[in-house]
CSV table of C-alpha atoms and ligand atoms in Angstrom, one decimal:
chain,number,residue,atom,x,y,z
A,23,MET,CA,-0.1,0.0,0.4
A,24,PRO,CA,1.3,3.1,-1.4
A,25,SER,CA,2.3,6.1,2.1
A,26,THR,CA,-0.9,8.7,2.4
A,27,PHE,CA,0.3,12.5,1.9
A,28,LEU,CA,-3.3,13.4,4.1
A,29,ALA,CA,-3.8,17.5,3.7
A,30,ILE,CA,-6.6,18.3,6.0
A,31,GLY,CA,-8.8,22.0,5.9
A,32,GLU,CA,-11.7,24.1,3.8
A,33,CYS,CA,-11.9,24.2,-0.1
A,34,MET,CA,-14.1,26.4,-2.0
A,35,VAL,CA,-15.5,27.6,-4.8
A,36,GLU,CA,-13.9,30.3,-6.1
A,37,MET,CA,-15.4,32.7,-8.6
A,38,ALA,CA,-13.5,35.0,-10.0
A,39,PRO,CA,-14.0,37.5,-13.0
A,40,THR,CA,-13.6,36.6,-16.6
A,41,GLY,CA,-15.3,39.8,-17.8
A,42,GLU,CA,-18.1,42.5,-16.9
A,43,GLY,CA,-20.0,39.9,-14.7
A,44,THR,CA,-18.8,37.1,-15.2
A,45,PHE,CA,-17.0,34.8,-13.2
A,46,LYS,CA,-15.8,32.2,-13.5
A,47,MET,CA,-15.5,29.0,-11.2
A,48,GLY,CA,-13.3,26.5,-9.6
A,49,PHE,CA,-11.3,25.2,-6.2
A,50,ALA,CA,-9.0,26.2,-3.9
A,51,GLY,CA,-7.8,26.6,-1.0
A,52,ASP,CA,-4.4,27.0,1.0
A,53,THR,CA,-3.9,23.5,2.1
A,54,LEU,CA,-6.0,22.3,-1.3
A,55,ASN,CA,-2.9,24.1,-3.4
A,56,THR,CA,-0.7,22.5,-0.8
A,57,ALA,CA,-2.5,19.4,-1.7
A,58,TRP,CA,-2.2,19.9,-5.5
A,59,TYR,CA,1.0,20.9,-5.7
A,60,VAL,CA,2.3,17.6,-3.5
A,61,ARG,CA,0.0,14.8,-6.1
A,62,LYS,CA,2.5,17.1,-9.1
A,63,ALA,CA,5.9,16.3,-7.5
A,64,LEU,CA,5.6,13.2,-5.7
A,65,GLY,CA,5.5,9.6,-6.9
A,66,GLN,CA,2.8,7.3,-7.5
A,67,ASP,CA,4.4,5.7,-4.3
A,68,TRP,CA,2.9,8.2,-2.2
A,69,ALA,CA,-0.9,8.7,-2.6
A,70,VAL,CA,-2.3,12.3,-1.8
A,71,ALA,CA,-5.8,12.1,0.0
A,72,TYR,CA,-7.7,15.7,1.0
A,73,TYR,CA,-10.2,15.5,4.6
A,74,THR,CA,-13.0,18.2,4.5
A,75,GLY,CA,-16.1,18.9,5.0
A,76,VAL,CA,-18.6,18.9,2.1
A,77,GLY,CA,-22.7,18.6,2.1
A,78,MET,CA,-24.4,16.4,0.3
A,79,ASP,CA,-25.7,18.7,-2.6
A,80,GLN,CA,-24.1,19.5,-6.7
A,81,VAL,CA,-21.5,21.9,-6.4
A,82,SER,CA,-20.2,19.9,-3.1
A,83,ARG,CA,-19.6,16.7,-5.8
A,84,GLN,CA,-19.2,18.9,-8.2
A,85,MET,CA,-15.7,19.9,-5.7
A,86,THR,CA,-15.0,15.9,-4.8
A,87,ASP,CA,-15.0,15.5,-8.4
A,88,PHE,CA,-11.9,18.4,-9.4
A,89,LEU,CA,-9.6,16.5,-6.3
A,90,ASN,CA,-10.6,13.1,-7.6
A,91,GLU,CA,-9.6,14.3,-11.3
A,92,ALA,CA,-6.4,16.4,-10.3
A,93,GLY,CA,-5.9,12.5,-8.6
A,94,ILE,CA,-6.5,13.2,-4.7
A,95,GLU,CA,-8.0,10.6,-2.9
A,96,THR,CA,-11.9,11.8,-1.1
A,97,GLY,CA,-12.7,8.6,0.4
A,98,TYR,CA,-12.5,9.8,4.2
A,99,ILE,CA,-14.6,13.9,3.5
A,100,ARG,CA,-17.5,13.9,5.8
A,101,GLU,CA,-20.3,14.4,3.4
A,102,LEU,CA,-23.2,16.8,5.8
A,103,GLN,CA,-26.9,16.6,5.1
A,104,ASP,CA,-27.8,20.3,6.4
A,105,ARG,CA,-25.1,22.8,5.5
A,106,THR,CA,-22.8,23.1,1.3
A,107,VAL,CA,-19.4,24.1,1.1
A,108,GLY,CA,-17.6,27.0,1.3
A,109,LEU,CA,-17.3,30.6,-1.2
A,110,TYR,CA,-15.5,33.2,-2.1
A,111,MET,CA,-15.4,35.7,-4.8
A,112,ILE,CA,-12.4,37.7,-6.2
A,113,GLN,CA,-13.6,41.4,-7.2
A,114,LEU,CA,-11.8,43.2,-9.7
A,115,LYS,CA,-10.9,47.6,-9.0
A,116,ASP,CA,-8.4,49.7,-10.9
A,117,GLY,CA,-6.4,46.7,-11.5
A,118,GLU,CA,-6.8,45.2,-7.6
A,119,ARG,CA,-8.2,42.6,-6.3
A,120,SER,CA,-10.3,42.4,-3.4
A,121,PHE,CA,-12.1,39.5,-2.1
A,122,ALA,CA,-15.5,38.4,-1.0
A,123,TYR,CA,-16.2,34.9,1.6
A,124,TRP,CA,-19.5,32.9,2.0
A,125,ARG,CA,-18.1,30.7,4.3
A,126,SER,CA,-19.2,30.6,8.1
A,127,GLN,CA,-21.3,28.0,7.9
A,128,SER,CA,-19.3,25.5,5.6
A,129,ALA,CA,-19.9,22.4,6.3
A,130,ALA,CA,-14.8,21.9,6.5
A,131,ARG,CA,-16.3,23.7,10.0
A,132,CYS,CA,-17.6,20.7,10.9
A,133,LEU,CA,-13.9,17.7,10.0
A,134,ALA,CA,-13.3,17.6,13.2
A,135,ASP,CA,-17.2,17.0,15.0
A,136,ASP,CA,-16.1,13.1,14.0
A,137,PRO,CA,-13.2,12.0,16.1
A,138,ALA,CA,-13.6,8.6,15.1
A,139,VAL,CA,-13.8,9.5,11.7
A,140,LEU,CA,-11.2,12.0,11.8
A,141,SER,CA,-8.8,9.6,13.8
A,142,ALA,CA,-8.8,7.0,10.7
A,143,ALA,CA,-8.2,9.7,8.2
A,144,MET,CA,-5.1,10.3,10.2
A,145,ASP,CA,-4.0,6.9,11.3
A,146,ASN,CA,-3.7,5.9,7.7
A,147,ALA,CA,-1.4,8.5,6.7
A,148,GLY,CA,2.5,8.2,6.6
A,149,LEU,CA,2.0,12.9,6.7
A,150,ILE,CA,-0.7,15.1,8.2
A,151,TYR,CA,-0.4,18.7,6.5
A,152,PHE,CA,-2.9,21.4,8.4
A,153,SER,CA,-3.1,24.9,8.4
A,154,GLY,CA,-4.1,27.6,10.6
A,155,ILE,CA,-7.1,28.1,9.0
A,156,THR,CA,-7.8,24.4,9.4
A,157,LEU,CA,-7.6,24.9,13.0
A,158,ALA,CA,-9.5,28.8,12.5
A,159,ILE,CA,-12.5,27.7,11.2
A,160,LEU,CA,-13.8,24.8,14.2
A,161,SER,CA,-14.8,25.1,17.6
A,162,PRO,CA,-13.1,24.9,20.6
A,163,GLU,CA,-13.6,21.2,21.0
A,164,GLY,CA,-13.5,20.9,17.0
A,165,ARG,CA,-9.5,21.8,17.4
A,166,GLN,CA,-8.9,20.1,20.8
A,167,ALA,CA,-10.3,16.3,19.3
A,168,PHE,CA,-8.6,17.7,16.0
A,169,PHE,CA,-5.4,17.7,18.4
A,170,GLN,CA,-6.8,15.1,20.3
A,171,ALA,CA,-6.2,12.6,17.0
A,172,LEU,CA,-2.7,14.2,16.2
A,173,LYS,CA,-0.8,12.8,18.5
A,174,SER,CA,-2.2,9.9,18.1
A,175,ALA,CA,-1.8,9.0,14.8
A,176,ARG,CA,1.9,10.7,15.6
A,177,GLN,CA,2.8,7.8,17.9
A,178,LYS,CA,1.2,5.0,15.6
A,179,GLY,CA,4.4,6.8,13.2
A,180,ALA,CA,2.6,9.6,10.7
A,181,LYS,CA,5.0,12.9,10.7
A,182,ALA,CA,2.6,16.1,11.0
A,183,ALA,CA,3.3,18.9,8.6
A,184,PHE,CA,2.0,22.5,9.5
A,185,ASP,CA,1.5,26.1,8.0
A,186,PRO,CA,0.0,29.1,10.5
A,187,ASN,CA,-1.4,30.4,8.0
A,188,LEU,CA,-1.6,33.2,10.4
A,189,ARG,CA,-5.6,35.4,9.0
A,190,PRO,CA,-6.8,37.2,12.4
A,191,ARG,CA,-10.5,37.9,10.5
A,192,LEU,CA,-10.8,33.3,10.5
A,193,TRP,CA,-10.3,33.6,15.0
A,194,GLU,CA,-12.3,35.2,17.7
A,195,ASP,CA,-9.2,36.4,18.8
A,196,ALA,CA,-5.4,37.3,18.1
A,197,GLU,CA,-4.9,35.7,21.6
A,198,THR,CA,-6.6,32.2,20.9
A,199,MET,CA,-4.8,32.1,17.6
A,200,ARG,CA,-1.6,32.7,18.9
A,201,SER,CA,-2.2,30.2,21.8
A,202,CYS,CA,-3.7,27.7,19.4
A,203,VAL,CA,-1.1,27.8,16.6
A,204,THR,CA,1.7,27.5,19.2
A,205,GLU,CA,0.2,24.7,20.3
A,206,ALA,CA,-0.1,22.9,17.2
A,207,ALA,CA,3.4,23.7,16.1
A,208,GLY,CA,4.5,21.9,19.5
A,209,LEU,CA,2.3,18.7,18.0
A,210,CYS,CA,4.7,18.9,14.2
A,211,ASP,CA,7.8,17.9,12.6
A,212,PHE,CA,7.7,20.6,9.8
A,213,VAL,CA,6.5,24.5,11.2
A,214,MET,CA,6.4,26.4,7.8
A,215,PRO,CA,5.3,30.4,8.2
A,216,SER,CA,5.5,32.8,6.0
A,217,PHE,CA,8.0,35.6,8.0
A,218,GLU,CA,5.3,38.2,7.6
A,219,ASP,CA,2.2,37.1,9.0
A,220,GLU,CA,4.7,36.4,12.3
A,221,GLU,CA,6.1,39.4,12.4
A,222,ALA,CA,3.0,40.9,12.4
A,223,TYR,CA,0.5,38.9,14.7
A,224,PHE,CA,3.5,37.7,17.1
A,225,GLY,CA,6.0,40.6,16.6
A,226,ASP,CA,9.4,38.4,15.8
A,227,ALA,CA,12.1,40.9,14.7
A,228,THR,CA,13.7,38.5,12.7
A,229,PRO,CA,13.6,34.9,11.0
A,230,SER,CA,15.2,33.5,12.7
A,231,ILE,CA,13.3,34.4,15.9
A,232,SER,CA,10.2,32.6,14.4
A,233,ALA,CA,12.1,30.0,14.5
A,234,ASP,CA,13.4,30.1,17.8
A,235,ARG,CA,9.6,30.6,18.8
A,236,TYR,CA,8.3,27.6,17.0
A,237,LEU,CA,10.8,25.2,18.4
A,238,ALA,CA,10.4,26.5,21.8
A,239,ALA,CA,7.4,25.6,21.4
A,240,GLY,CA,8.3,21.8,20.4
A,241,ALA,CA,8.5,22.0,16.7
A,242,GLU,CA,11.6,19.3,15.4
A,243,MET,CA,12.2,20.9,11.9
A,244,VAL,CA,11.1,25.4,11.3
A,245,VAL,CA,10.6,26.4,7.6
A,246,VAL,CA,10.5,30.2,7.6
A,247,LYS,CA,9.9,31.6,4.1
A,248,ASN,CA,10.5,34.9,4.0
A,249,GLY,CA,9.3,36.2,0.3
A,250,PRO,CA,12.1,36.4,-1.8
A,251,GLN,CA,14.9,37.2,0.7
A,252,GLU,CA,16.6,33.7,2.6
A,253,VAL,CA,14.5,30.9,3.7
A,254,ILE,CA,15.6,30.0,7.4
A,255,VAL,CA,15.3,25.7,8.6
A,256,ALA,CA,16.2,25.2,12.5
A,257,THR,CA,16.0,22.7,14.4
A,258,ALA,CA,17.7,22.0,18.0
A,259,SER,CA,20.8,21.5,16.5
A,260,ASP,CA,20.8,23.3,13.5
A,261,ARG,CA,20.2,26.2,11.8
A,262,HIS,CA,21.1,27.3,7.5
A,263,ALA,CA,19.9,30.1,5.6
A,264,PHE,CA,19.1,29.9,2.3
A,265,SER,CA,18.5,32.5,-0.9
A,266,PRO,CA,15.0,31.8,-3.6
A,267,ALA,CA,16.8,32.6,-7.0
A,268,PRO,CA,15.6,36.0,-8.2
A,269,VAL,CA,13.0,36.0,-9.7
A,270,SER,CA,12.1,39.0,-12.4
A,271,ASN,CA,8.4,38.5,-13.7
A,272,VAL,CA,6.7,38.2,-9.9
A,273,VAL,CA,2.4,38.5,-12.1
A,274,ASP,CA,0.5,37.3,-8.9
A,275,THR,CA,2.2,35.5,-5.8
A,276,THR,CA,-1.1,33.4,-4.4
A,277,ALA,CA,0.2,30.1,-3.0
A,278,ALA,CA,4.1,30.8,-3.1
A,279,GLY,CA,3.8,30.0,0.5
A,280,ASP,CA,1.3,27.2,-0.5
A,281,SER,CA,3.6,26.1,-2.9
A,282,PHE,CA,6.8,26.4,-1.6
A,283,ASN,CA,5.9,23.6,1.0
A,284,ALA,CA,4.4,21.3,-1.4
A,285,GLY,CA,8.1,21.4,-2.9
A,286,PHE,CA,9.5,21.1,-0.2
A,287,LEU,CA,7.8,18.1,1.9
A,288,ALA,CA,7.6,16.2,-1.4
A,289,GLU,CA,11.1,16.4,-1.8
A,290,TYR,CA,11.7,16.2,1.7
A,291,LEU,CA,9.9,13.2,1.6
A,292,VAL,CA,12.0,11.3,-0.7
A,293,THR,CA,15.7,12.6,-0.3
A,294,MET,CA,15.9,13.7,3.4
A,295,SER,CA,17.7,16.4,2.4
A,296,VAL,CA,16.7,20.2,3.4
A,297,THR,CA,19.4,22.2,0.6
A,298,ALA,CA,17.7,19.4,-2.1
A,299,SER,CA,13.4,20.6,-0.3
A,300,VAL,CA,14.5,24.1,-0.2
A,301,ALA,CA,15.5,24.4,-3.8
A,302,ALA,CA,12.3,22.4,-4.7
A,303,GLY,CA,9.8,24.2,-3.1
A,304,ALA,CA,12.0,27.1,-4.2
A,305,ARG,CA,11.9,26.2,-7.7
A,306,LEU,CA,8.3,25.3,-7.4
A,307,ALA,CA,7.4,29.0,-6.0
A,308,GLY,CA,9.3,30.8,-8.5
A,309,THR,CA,6.8,29.8,-11.3
A,310,VAL,CA,3.9,29.8,-9.4
A,311,ILE,CA,4.4,33.6,-8.7
A,312,GLN,CA,5.0,33.8,-12.3
A,313,HIS,CA,1.6,32.6,-13.3
A,314,ARG,CA,-2.2,34.7,-12.6
A,315,GLY,CA,-4.5,32.3,-10.3
A,316,ALA,CA,-2.8,29.8,-7.5
A,317,LEU,CA,-3.1,26.3,-8.7
A,318,VAL,CA,-0.4,26.9,-11.9
A,319,ASP,CA,-0.4,24.0,-13.7
A,320,CYS,CA,4.4,23.9,-14.1
A,321,LEU,CA,5.3,20.9,-12.6
A,322,GLU,CA,5.2,17.1,-15.7
A,323,PRO,CA,3.7,14.4,-13.0
A,324,ALA,CA,6.7,12.7,-11.2
B,428,LIG,P1,5.7,33.9,1.5
B,428,LIG,O1,5.1,32.6,1.6
B,428,LIG,O2,5.6,35.1,0.5
B,428,LIG,O3,7.2,33.8,2.0
B,428,LIG,O4,7.2,32.8,0.1
B,428,LIG,C1,7.2,31.8,0.3
B,428,LIG,C2,8.2,31.1,-1.3
B,428,LIG,O5,8.2,31.8,-2.5
B,428,LIG,C3,9.4,31.9,-0.8
B,428,LIG,O6,10.4,32.2,0.6
B,428,LIG,C4,10.4,31.7,-1.7
B,428,LIG,O7,10.9,31.0,-2.1
B,428,LIG,C5,8.7,32.5,-2.6
B,428,LIG,N1,8.6,33.8,-3.4
B,428,LIG,C6,7.5,34.5,-3.0
B,428,LIG,N2,8.0,35.9,-3.5
B,428,LIG,C7,9.1,36.0,-3.6
B,428,LIG,C8,9.7,36.7,-4.8
B,428,LIG,N3,9.4,38.2,-5.0
B,428,LIG,N4,11.2,36.0,-5.3
B,428,LIG,C9,11.6,34.7,-5.5
B,428,LIG,N5,10.4,33.9,-5.2
B,428,LIG,C10,9.6,34.6,-4.0
């Protein structure tokens, strides 16, 4: 049986403008973006699965069809009778994008409501990937159930990777965000923050300070991204800085962090080389940001 990379979070319907009053429907979300790129970067000896909640309506079915067509397994996804998937709409005004969200009642918010189902999905995974957004959308009880399932899966041998992806507007308050994110980091093998967020919401003065903070919380390895600047990779005993290759034609930085994480983890799972993994993450992110949109078909399947 192949090992499984399991991403957990919220995939949303995306309505992207195509002209005056017309929109194209797609699907996106931070953890989904990473799963989508991991599927392209990892060989077939790895399965890639997504765990979330969806409804039983047509648009939910279209979402799971989309995941399946991308080669992402959906067998554990919770289907809920009385909910549907979240949606966001991109609007353009004078070339600037703004986002409107309808996600407060989305089915994904219930993804941890049945701990047995959550554990069944996690216990089967070789690597569990989630983000601060995954946690933000859960109830306080859901977060505790999530942490319990994660601890138990890790005791059975799963690794865990986490991008704090700090979005205070999704949380009840900033202090809860900081304490949950810190607790989550302490349960993970890989913590992969973007310094811009850490500086803004934890007040870190440098990427090394972010790395120290997550190591002190219990993370095994911290990978701090910082846009075009150095990536810091730190463990308790080691610390290195890597410069991503410069990208001159940056068009859209949507999913830069998500795709970096995918490139890094897919490489690390195979080679366990930090140098090769940072290079793979930066190469993928560097390509993605030269195109519009979150999901850019820029990788040949491995
Ligand atoms: P971020 O989450 O914005 O810190 O970016 C994630 C990764 O995307 C970085 O570690 C880089 O590898 C890549 N990246 C983002 N912005 C740029 C840029 N302007 N030039 C080159 N690489 C970038």
